[in-house]
XYZ file of C-alpha atoms in Angstrom:
494
model
C 54.074 11.217 -33.231
C 53.918 8.502 -35.788
C 54.480 4.582 -34.425
C 56.941 2.898 -35.579
C 56.784 1.542 -39.337
C 58.316 -1.194 -41.463
C 59.646 -4.673 -40.286
C 60.025 -6.002 -37.046
C 57.014 -2.419 -36.158
C 54.167 -5.387 -35.497
C 56.016 -8.017 -33.744
C 56.584 -4.805 -30.655
C 53.148 -4.412 -30.707
C 52.073 -8.488 -31.054
C 53.858 -9.543 -28.372
C 52.089 -12.984 -29.545
C 54.277 -15.586 -31.271
C 50.869 -17.459 -31.321
C 49.264 -14.354 -32.539
C 51.157 -12.672 -34.992
C 50.223 -16.424 -37.116
C 46.556 -14.691 -37.251
C 47.704 -11.320 -38.135
C 45.714 -10.411 -42.047
C 44.339 -7.344 -44.327
C 41.509 -6.686 -43.523
C 39.376 -8.763 -46.666
C 40.325 -11.848 -45.498
C 39.235 -11.109 -42.366
C 36.020 -9.420 -43.477
C 35.302 -12.980 -45.930
C 36.907 -15.698 -43.141
C 34.955 -14.357 -40.062
C 32.380 -11.174 -40.345
C 28.512 -13.346 -41.025
C 25.976 -12.652 -43.773
C 23.328 -13.036 -40.974
C 24.137 -12.103 -37.441
C 25.659 -9.228 -35.049
C 28.915 -7.020 -35.558
C 30.785 -4.530 -32.826
C 32.628 -1.287 -33.003
C 34.201 0.063 -30.140
C 34.198 3.868 -30.462
C 32.874 7.027 -28.999
C 32.482 10.159 -30.530
C 34.723 8.463 -33.840
C 37.612 7.948 -31.320
C 39.487 4.608 -32.477
C 36.784 3.934 -34.367
C 37.895 0.944 -37.276
C 39.352 1.882 -39.951
C 40.263 -0.893 -42.847
C 36.990 -3.487 -41.486
C 34.359 -1.369 -41.706
C 35.750 -1.083 -45.742
C 36.568 -4.191 -46.198
C 32.487 -4.755 -45.453
C 30.754 -2.023 -47.445
C 33.637 -3.497 -50.706
C 32.289 -6.771 -49.759
C 28.783 -5.710 -49.937
C 29.521 -3.836 -52.848
C 30.514 -7.173 -54.921
C 27.495 -8.710 -54.370
C 27.590 -9.780 -50.985
C 23.951 -10.728 -48.831
C 24.388 -9.712 -45.587
C 21.656 -8.736 -43.323
C 23.070 -7.393 -39.136
C 22.410 -6.571 -35.908
C 25.370 -2.874 -35.613
C 25.790 -2.722 -32.417
C 28.669 1.044 -31.959
C 30.041 2.213 -28.777
C 29.011 5.720 -29.111
C 29.052 8.318 -32.801
C 30.923 7.040 -35.609
C 32.418 9.471 -38.158
C 31.626 10.328 -41.456
C 34.313 7.655 -43.309
C 32.565 4.783 -41.743
C 29.406 6.254 -42.475
C 29.831 6.287 -45.996
C 31.469 2.357 -46.002
C 28.503 0.725 -44.276
C 25.941 2.283 -46.169
C 25.469 -0.447 -48.108
C 25.767 -2.960 -45.837
C 22.298 -5.008 -44.990
C 22.319 -3.799 -41.202
C 18.343 -4.066 -39.857
C 18.976 -3.290 -36.257
C 21.117 -0.741 -34.795
C 21.887 -0.105 -31.066
C 22.940 2.748 -29.290
C 23.912 5.954 -31.075
C 23.006 7.518 -35.280
C 25.441 8.934 -37.122
C 25.364 10.822 -40.227
C 23.108 8.692 -43.237
C 22.238 6.353 -40.384
C 19.294 8.934 -38.958
C 17.660 8.530 -42.458
C 17.506 4.882 -42.381
C 16.098 4.590 -38.628
C 13.480 7.275 -39.523
C 12.465 6.094 -42.812
C 12.345 2.170 -41.714
C 14.578 0.109 -42.796
C 16.458 -0.216 -39.662
C 15.400 -0.688 -36.170
C 16.932 1.636 -33.499
C 16.747 2.485 -29.559
C 18.397 4.638 -27.819
C 20.158 2.965 -24.807
C 20.829 4.838 -21.763
C 24.546 4.669 -21.751
C 25.973 3.740 -18.515
C 23.827 0.749 -19.479
C 24.646 -0.350 -22.687
C 27.295 -2.621 -21.798
C 24.779 -4.329 -19.300
C 22.594 -4.708 -21.859
C 25.514 -5.646 -24.356
C 26.959 -8.514 -21.656
C 22.956 -9.941 -20.893
C 22.594 -10.025 -24.236
C 19.755 -8.314 -24.684
C 20.367 -6.438 -27.855
C 21.293 -9.508 -30.074
C 18.329 -11.794 -29.322
C 20.388 -13.117 -25.995
C 23.075 -14.893 -27.945
C 26.756 -13.647 -27.997
C 27.549 -11.027 -30.715
C 28.796 -13.081 -33.651
C 32.217 -10.274 -34.043
C 33.367 -7.549 -32.167
C 35.793 -5.193 -34.029
C 38.069 -3.385 -31.514
C 41.293 -0.618 -32.483
C 44.639 -1.318 -29.865
C 47.514 0.059 -29.941
C 49.742 -3.201 -28.650
C 48.740 -7.094 -27.290
C 51.226 -8.269 -24.793
C 51.860 -12.207 -24.659
C 49.348 -13.099 -23.370
C 46.504 -11.477 -25.630
C 46.429 -8.789 -22.972
C 44.800 -5.479 -24.792
C 45.728 -2.127 -24.460
C 42.857 0.075 -25.930
C 43.653 3.122 -28.553
C 41.396 6.150 -27.399
C 38.520 4.719 -26.922
C 37.193 2.681 -24.219
C 33.724 3.348 -24.162
C 32.117 -0.772 -24.230
C 35.404 -2.310 -25.382
C 35.102 -5.177 -22.167
C 32.000 -6.054 -22.228
C 32.030 -6.638 -26.292
C 35.561 -8.462 -25.810
C 33.709 -10.312 -23.027
C 29.909 -11.405 -25.474
C 31.595 -11.935 -29.113
C 32.194 -15.000 -30.284
C 35.127 -13.754 -32.105
C 37.367 -10.607 -31.999
C 39.541 -8.936 -34.854
C 42.376 -6.060 -33.233
C 43.222 -3.528 -35.702
C 46.617 -2.344 -34.293
C 47.142 1.229 -34.990
C 50.754 2.062 -35.884
C 49.830 5.812 -36.433
C 48.995 5.736 -32.221
C 52.571 4.813 -29.740
C 51.841 2.161 -27.810
C 49.163 3.769 -25.392
C 50.224 0.827 -22.301
C 49.777 3.032 -18.877
C 46.903 5.264 -20.352
C 43.594 2.705 -19.479
C 41.850 1.443 -16.182
C 39.967 -1.406 -17.059
C 37.592 -1.669 -13.739
C 34.144 -4.630 -14.199
C 31.722 -3.567 -12.452
C 30.296 -6.270 -9.977
C 26.616 -5.068 -9.100
C 26.005 -4.545 -5.771
C 29.621 -3.986 -5.133
C 30.909 -0.173 -4.717
C 33.722 0.822 -7.332
C 36.754 1.800 -4.897
C 36.597 5.679 -7.248
C 37.091 8.095 -4.676
C 39.691 9.980 -6.842
C 39.718 11.646 -10.516
C 43.226 9.333 -11.137
C 42.562 7.211 -8.898
C 43.266 3.247 -10.781
C 41.237 0.558 -9.374
C 41.337 -1.653 -12.357
C 44.299 -2.982 -15.059
C 45.637 -1.545 -17.560
C 44.717 -3.587 -20.159
C 42.255 -5.724 -21.272
C 42.418 -8.880 -21.256
C 40.478 -11.925 -23.759
C 41.816 -15.223 -24.549
C 43.582 -16.023 -27.027
C 41.352 -18.265 -28.745
C 38.469 -15.344 -29.247
C 41.112 -13.485 -31.311
C 40.091 -14.314 -34.797
C 42.459 -11.888 -37.105
C 44.559 -9.171 -36.897
C 44.693 -6.247 -38.991
C 47.723 -3.211 -39.114
C 46.040 -0.440 -40.340
C 48.298 3.346 -40.010
C 45.483 5.636 -40.253
C 45.020 8.821 -38.256
C 42.109 9.498 -35.875
C 39.327 11.288 -37.930
C 36.501 14.031 -36.028
C 33.336 13.028 -35.114
C 30.596 12.606 -37.117
C 28.454 13.886 -34.723
C 30.089 17.405 -33.586
C 31.299 20.203 -34.698
C 33.881 22.963 -33.854
C 32.811 25.905 -31.649
C 31.172 29.094 -32.940
C 30.809 32.103 -32.431
C 27.039 31.178 -30.350
C 29.114 28.376 -28.629
C 31.651 30.225 -27.189
C 29.177 32.917 -25.694
C 27.362 30.712 -24.504
C 30.507 29.241 -22.901
C 31.109 32.587 -21.684
C 27.605 33.193 -19.701
C 27.982 29.660 -18.622
C 31.806 29.763 -17.227
C 30.317 33.493 -15.527
C 27.708 31.604 -13.840
C 29.614 29.177 -12.506
C 32.152 31.102 -11.019
C 29.192 32.773 -8.973
C 28.021 29.557 -8.103
C 31.027 27.752 -7.338
C 32.795 29.966 -5.004
C 29.278 31.154 -2.363
C 28.475 28.549 0.692
C 27.736 25.140 0.929
C 30.128 24.451 -2.643
C 34.302 23.387 -0.878
C 35.042 21.302 -3.515
C 33.644 19.570 -7.426
C 34.538 17.937 -9.816
C 33.135 18.883 -13.165
C 31.476 17.165 -16.383
C 30.948 17.928 -20.264
C 28.831 16.805 -22.266
C 29.403 16.155 -25.672
C 29.798 19.074 -28.329
C 31.202 22.221 -29.245
C 29.959 24.024 -25.949
C 32.242 22.116 -24.104
C 35.852 22.723 -25.738
C 34.169 26.540 -25.686
C 34.417 25.818 -22.094
C 38.215 25.209 -21.779
C 39.114 28.731 -23.094
C 35.877 30.792 -20.735
C 36.263 28.447 -17.094
C 38.143 30.531 -14.786
C 39.302 27.479 -12.387
C 42.898 26.214 -11.498
C 43.074 23.169 -10.663
C 39.942 21.808 -12.017
C 38.978 18.043 -12.014
C 36.810 16.574 -14.537
C 34.663 13.633 -15.325
C 33.122 13.198 -17.751
C 32.299 10.665 -20.506
C 34.276 11.496 -23.482
C 35.775 14.976 -23.757
C 37.328 16.371 -26.776
C 41.637 16.438 -27.095
C 42.075 19.927 -26.975
C 41.560 19.805 -23.847
C 44.739 18.142 -22.558
C 45.997 21.577 -23.275
C 44.967 22.321 -20.657
C 46.833 20.231 -17.787
C 48.949 21.298 -15.542
C 47.844 24.630 -13.680
C 44.417 24.385 -14.948
C 43.180 21.427 -14.968
C 44.577 18.489 -12.707
C 43.445 15.679 -13.562
C 40.838 14.073 -16.166
C 38.869 10.704 -16.103
C 37.378 9.505 -19.612
C 35.818 7.459 -22.229
C 37.124 8.348 -24.790
C 39.515 11.684 -26.125
C 38.420 12.700 -29.696
C 38.538 15.162 -31.802
C 36.578 18.010 -33.745
C 37.377 19.221 -36.865
C 40.672 20.973 -36.707
C 42.062 19.657 -33.324
C 44.182 17.061 -35.318
C 47.743 18.922 -34.293
C 46.706 19.008 -30.616
C 46.403 15.264 -30.820
C 50.343 14.849 -32.333
C 51.458 17.080 -29.319
C 49.229 15.387 -26.849
C 50.810 12.306 -28.142
C 54.894 14.334 -28.112
C 54.352 14.263 -24.047
C 52.733 11.354 -23.289
C 53.733 10.938 -19.637
C 51.573 13.191 -18.814
C 48.649 11.941 -20.557
C 49.327 8.875 -18.574
C 49.679 10.244 -14.893
C 46.643 13.437 -15.788
C 43.857 11.260 -18.389
C 42.313 8.465 -17.260
C 40.970 6.183 -20.284
C 37.797 4.098 -18.126
C 34.657 2.339 -19.186
C 30.979 3.049 -19.418
C 29.284 1.650 -16.155
C 32.535 2.947 -14.553
C 32.595 7.263 -15.656
C 28.734 6.762 -16.083
C 28.425 5.545 -12.608
C 25.339 7.090 -10.738
C 26.949 6.716 -6.966
C 30.321 7.994 -8.147
C 28.908 10.822 -10.528
C 27.368 11.509 -6.381
C 30.633 10.924 -4.729
C 32.662 13.395 -6.875
C 29.829 16.147 -6.315
C 30.159 16.261 -10.268
C 28.977 19.900 -11.800
C 27.434 18.472 -15.478
C 27.409 20.929 -18.329
C 24.557 19.573 -20.965
C 23.017 20.112 -24.034
C 20.138 20.137 -25.534
C 18.271 19.712 -29.120
C 14.987 22.181 -27.654
C 14.115 22.781 -23.893
C 10.039 22.817 -22.770
C 8.905 25.908 -20.889
C 8.787 23.766 -17.927
C 12.959 23.502 -18.836
C 12.302 19.821 -19.680
C 15.033 18.437 -22.137
C 14.928 16.734 -26.126
C 18.678 15.492 -26.913
C 17.918 13.201 -29.272
C 15.315 14.522 -30.874
C 14.526 16.641 -34.271
C 10.551 16.170 -34.401
C 9.349 12.280 -34.644
C 12.834 12.393 -36.677
C 14.972 10.528 -34.314
C 18.576 12.975 -34.275
C 21.537 10.362 -33.007
C 20.497 8.768 -29.110
C 20.234 10.391 -25.493
C 24.173 9.622 -25.144
C 25.291 9.480 -21.352
C 22.951 12.888 -20.292
C 20.313 10.749 -18.514
C 23.364 9.801 -15.982
C 25.057 12.443 -15.364
C 22.107 14.711 -15.267
C 20.057 11.708 -12.513
C 23.169 11.960 -10.069
C 24.650 15.571 -10.644
C 24.295 17.662 -7.695
C 24.294 20.617 -9.988
C 22.859 19.896 -13.722
C 23.362 23.308 -16.147
C 21.572 23.339 -19.647
C 23.088 25.541 -22.613
C 20.843 25.319 -25.866
C 20.452 28.821 -28.583
C 17.604 29.955 -28.189
C 16.772 29.245 -31.942
C 17.915 26.625 -35.042
C 17.845 27.063 -38.939
C 19.591 30.768 -38.844
C 17.246 31.516 -36.693
C 13.900 29.831 -38.100
C 12.853 28.035 -35.323
C 12.428 28.683 -31.744
C 14.214 25.616 -29.582
C 12.222 26.420 -26.395
C 9.073 24.952 -27.118
C 5.488 24.377 -25.813
C 5.624 20.594 -25.460
C 8.692 18.551 -26.560
C 9.369 15.497 -29.085
C 11.017 13.128 -26.874
C 11.597 14.160 -22.920
C 15.106 13.190 -21.679
C 15.638 14.842 -18.960
C 13.005 15.868 -17.082
C 12.628 19.221 -15.683
C 13.140 18.212 -12.547
C 16.862 17.389 -13.605
C 17.369 20.440 -14.905
C 18.774 23.099 -12.277
C 19.772 25.519 -14.553
C 19.071 27.160 -18.551
C 21.583 28.775 -20.538
C 21.080 30.271 -23.507
C 22.695 32.980 -26.428
C 19.732 35.281 -25.146
C 20.885 34.205 -20.808
C 20.177 32.249 -18.361
C 17.646 31.139 -15.560
C 18.273 29.632 -12.459
C 15.271 27.652 -12.326
C 16.173 25.993 -8.579
C 13.199 26.654 -5.930
C 10.920 27.698 -8.765
C 7.441 26.493 -9.236
C 6.436 25.101 -12.666
C 4.251 28.493 -13.835
C 7.073 30.764 -12.109
C 10.268 28.030 -13.654
C 7.917 29.090 -16.832
C 7.924 32.932 -16.859
C 11.759 32.665 -15.811
C 12.468 30.797 -18.993
C 10.371 32.824 -21.324
C 12.353 35.977 -19.602
C 15.633 35.675 -19.369
C 16.480 32.400 -22.107
C 13.995 33.056 -25.435
C 14.508 34.836 -28.005
C 13.238 38.186 -28.984
C 11.771 37.167 -31.814
C 9.207 33.939 -30.765
C 8.969 35.669 -27.531
C 5.927 36.814 -27.852
C 4.252 34.157 -29.544
C 5.639 31.757 -26.259
C 4.001 34.342 -24.502
C 1.065 34.167 -26.571
C 0.538 30.074 -25.919
C 1.423 30.142 -22.182
C -1.186 31.960 -21.591
C -3.588 30.094 -23.260
C -2.227 26.711 -21.193
C -2.713 29.102 -18.403
C -6.097 30.356 -18.846
C -6.902 26.021 -19.531
C -5.933 25.327 -15.965
C -3.451 22.761 -14.216
C -0.093 22.520 -12.488
C 1.147 22.337 -15.314
C -0.679 24.065 -18.295
C -0.823 23.143 -21.677
C -3.122 23.298 -24.652
C -2.460 21.044 -27.762
C -4.334 23.144 -29.904
C -2.285 26.183 -28.946
C 1.038 23.920 -29.254
C 0.117 23.051 -32.718
C -0.230 26.654 -34.086
C 3.335 27.885 -32.605
C 3.901 24.868 -34.598
C 2.443 25.627 -37.630
C 3.592 29.094 -37.497
C 6.770 28.296 -37.309
C 6.643 26.100 -40.613
C 7.234 22.832 -38.835
């Protein structure tokens, strides 16, 4: 469902007369307000509601000879189009998540990068930790409306947007007329240290339906009429994802039907398994409290899903029609879905209070159940995102991943982790395409034996077993052998 275009459309979307005088094209906004040296922030999560005109204008400006040296902050994963647009822009520092070509620049060294737990990212932004103690020079955000007082209605992602607005000298707002006015979908609450968040249910609204910003800080308004694009970070489910989703669903059906589980709230880590779980989970009237969710989950609102609290709804490839259908039922969307900032969705306090069961994906796990979610070898792949927030506070943590990678060339179960992002103490259940292992109550050695037996791929089980026996022969509570681990990796061509 497209927003109304033509004469008067922007007047409906930008209801402040003072702000209408600041409507300009993206090239002018970049020329006037983006510094050659400084910091620039783009709101988005999973590519959702990422500015579309300004990045391309910035890329054209760099191609014309302007020499930028910028610190780039993004709310989360971006899109392939965004990364292509800024590939020639002089980015020197980038936080806290990577997509596509940016990985090479970080791994080769020209760009400095550090990934921050997403729940802590808004505080890092507000305190200036990532910008040398100074405000962000320009924040670029997507909106669907601005009222008479300059209050902004975001689009489909809230992510770090309120913190970017609070911490920026200037703000460029892209008003997207392709989307309907989404006023009423958001709950903007500013977390105060030491003050409990007054949330007891997924659909509780405790903040305001808009982002407040002084009119003077809105430097430019840019019109766009472009659709959402799938994230560069996520792919649609494949048959192996669906099999793992069915395994997870079978385990959860048994576990959550047992004594001790009266109520629970589900959290889905980003990625294809989260999308595949929509068809696999057997529950009715689910409550979902999560950091980001595929748009296709809106199809389940009603009998299957009672309510969704998230920071963003993002597209997977092929789901564009699902978003259009969701827009055709805005009243239901506003009633059953709440979009919030990261520091609320990823609050450890609320996650614990809501009895959250989290399903996370990983790149690899070690034999004791610790998980790496961010690196392949020494090379960064993305960032830890919000998994450490949910894994620390959730009542039950399920980690899901295929048992192999690269068409079966590599085992995803490894002797030692490149980056131990989720400690073994936080992982309760491990699921691969080979099966699942309940690791609760097991000693370190018992965990290793369970993972070897139930989760490892047959092509690697013997070699992993040889490694583990060599390590165990050396003794220790967490037996490891660096020489044997190196041999294991060399045999896989790593």
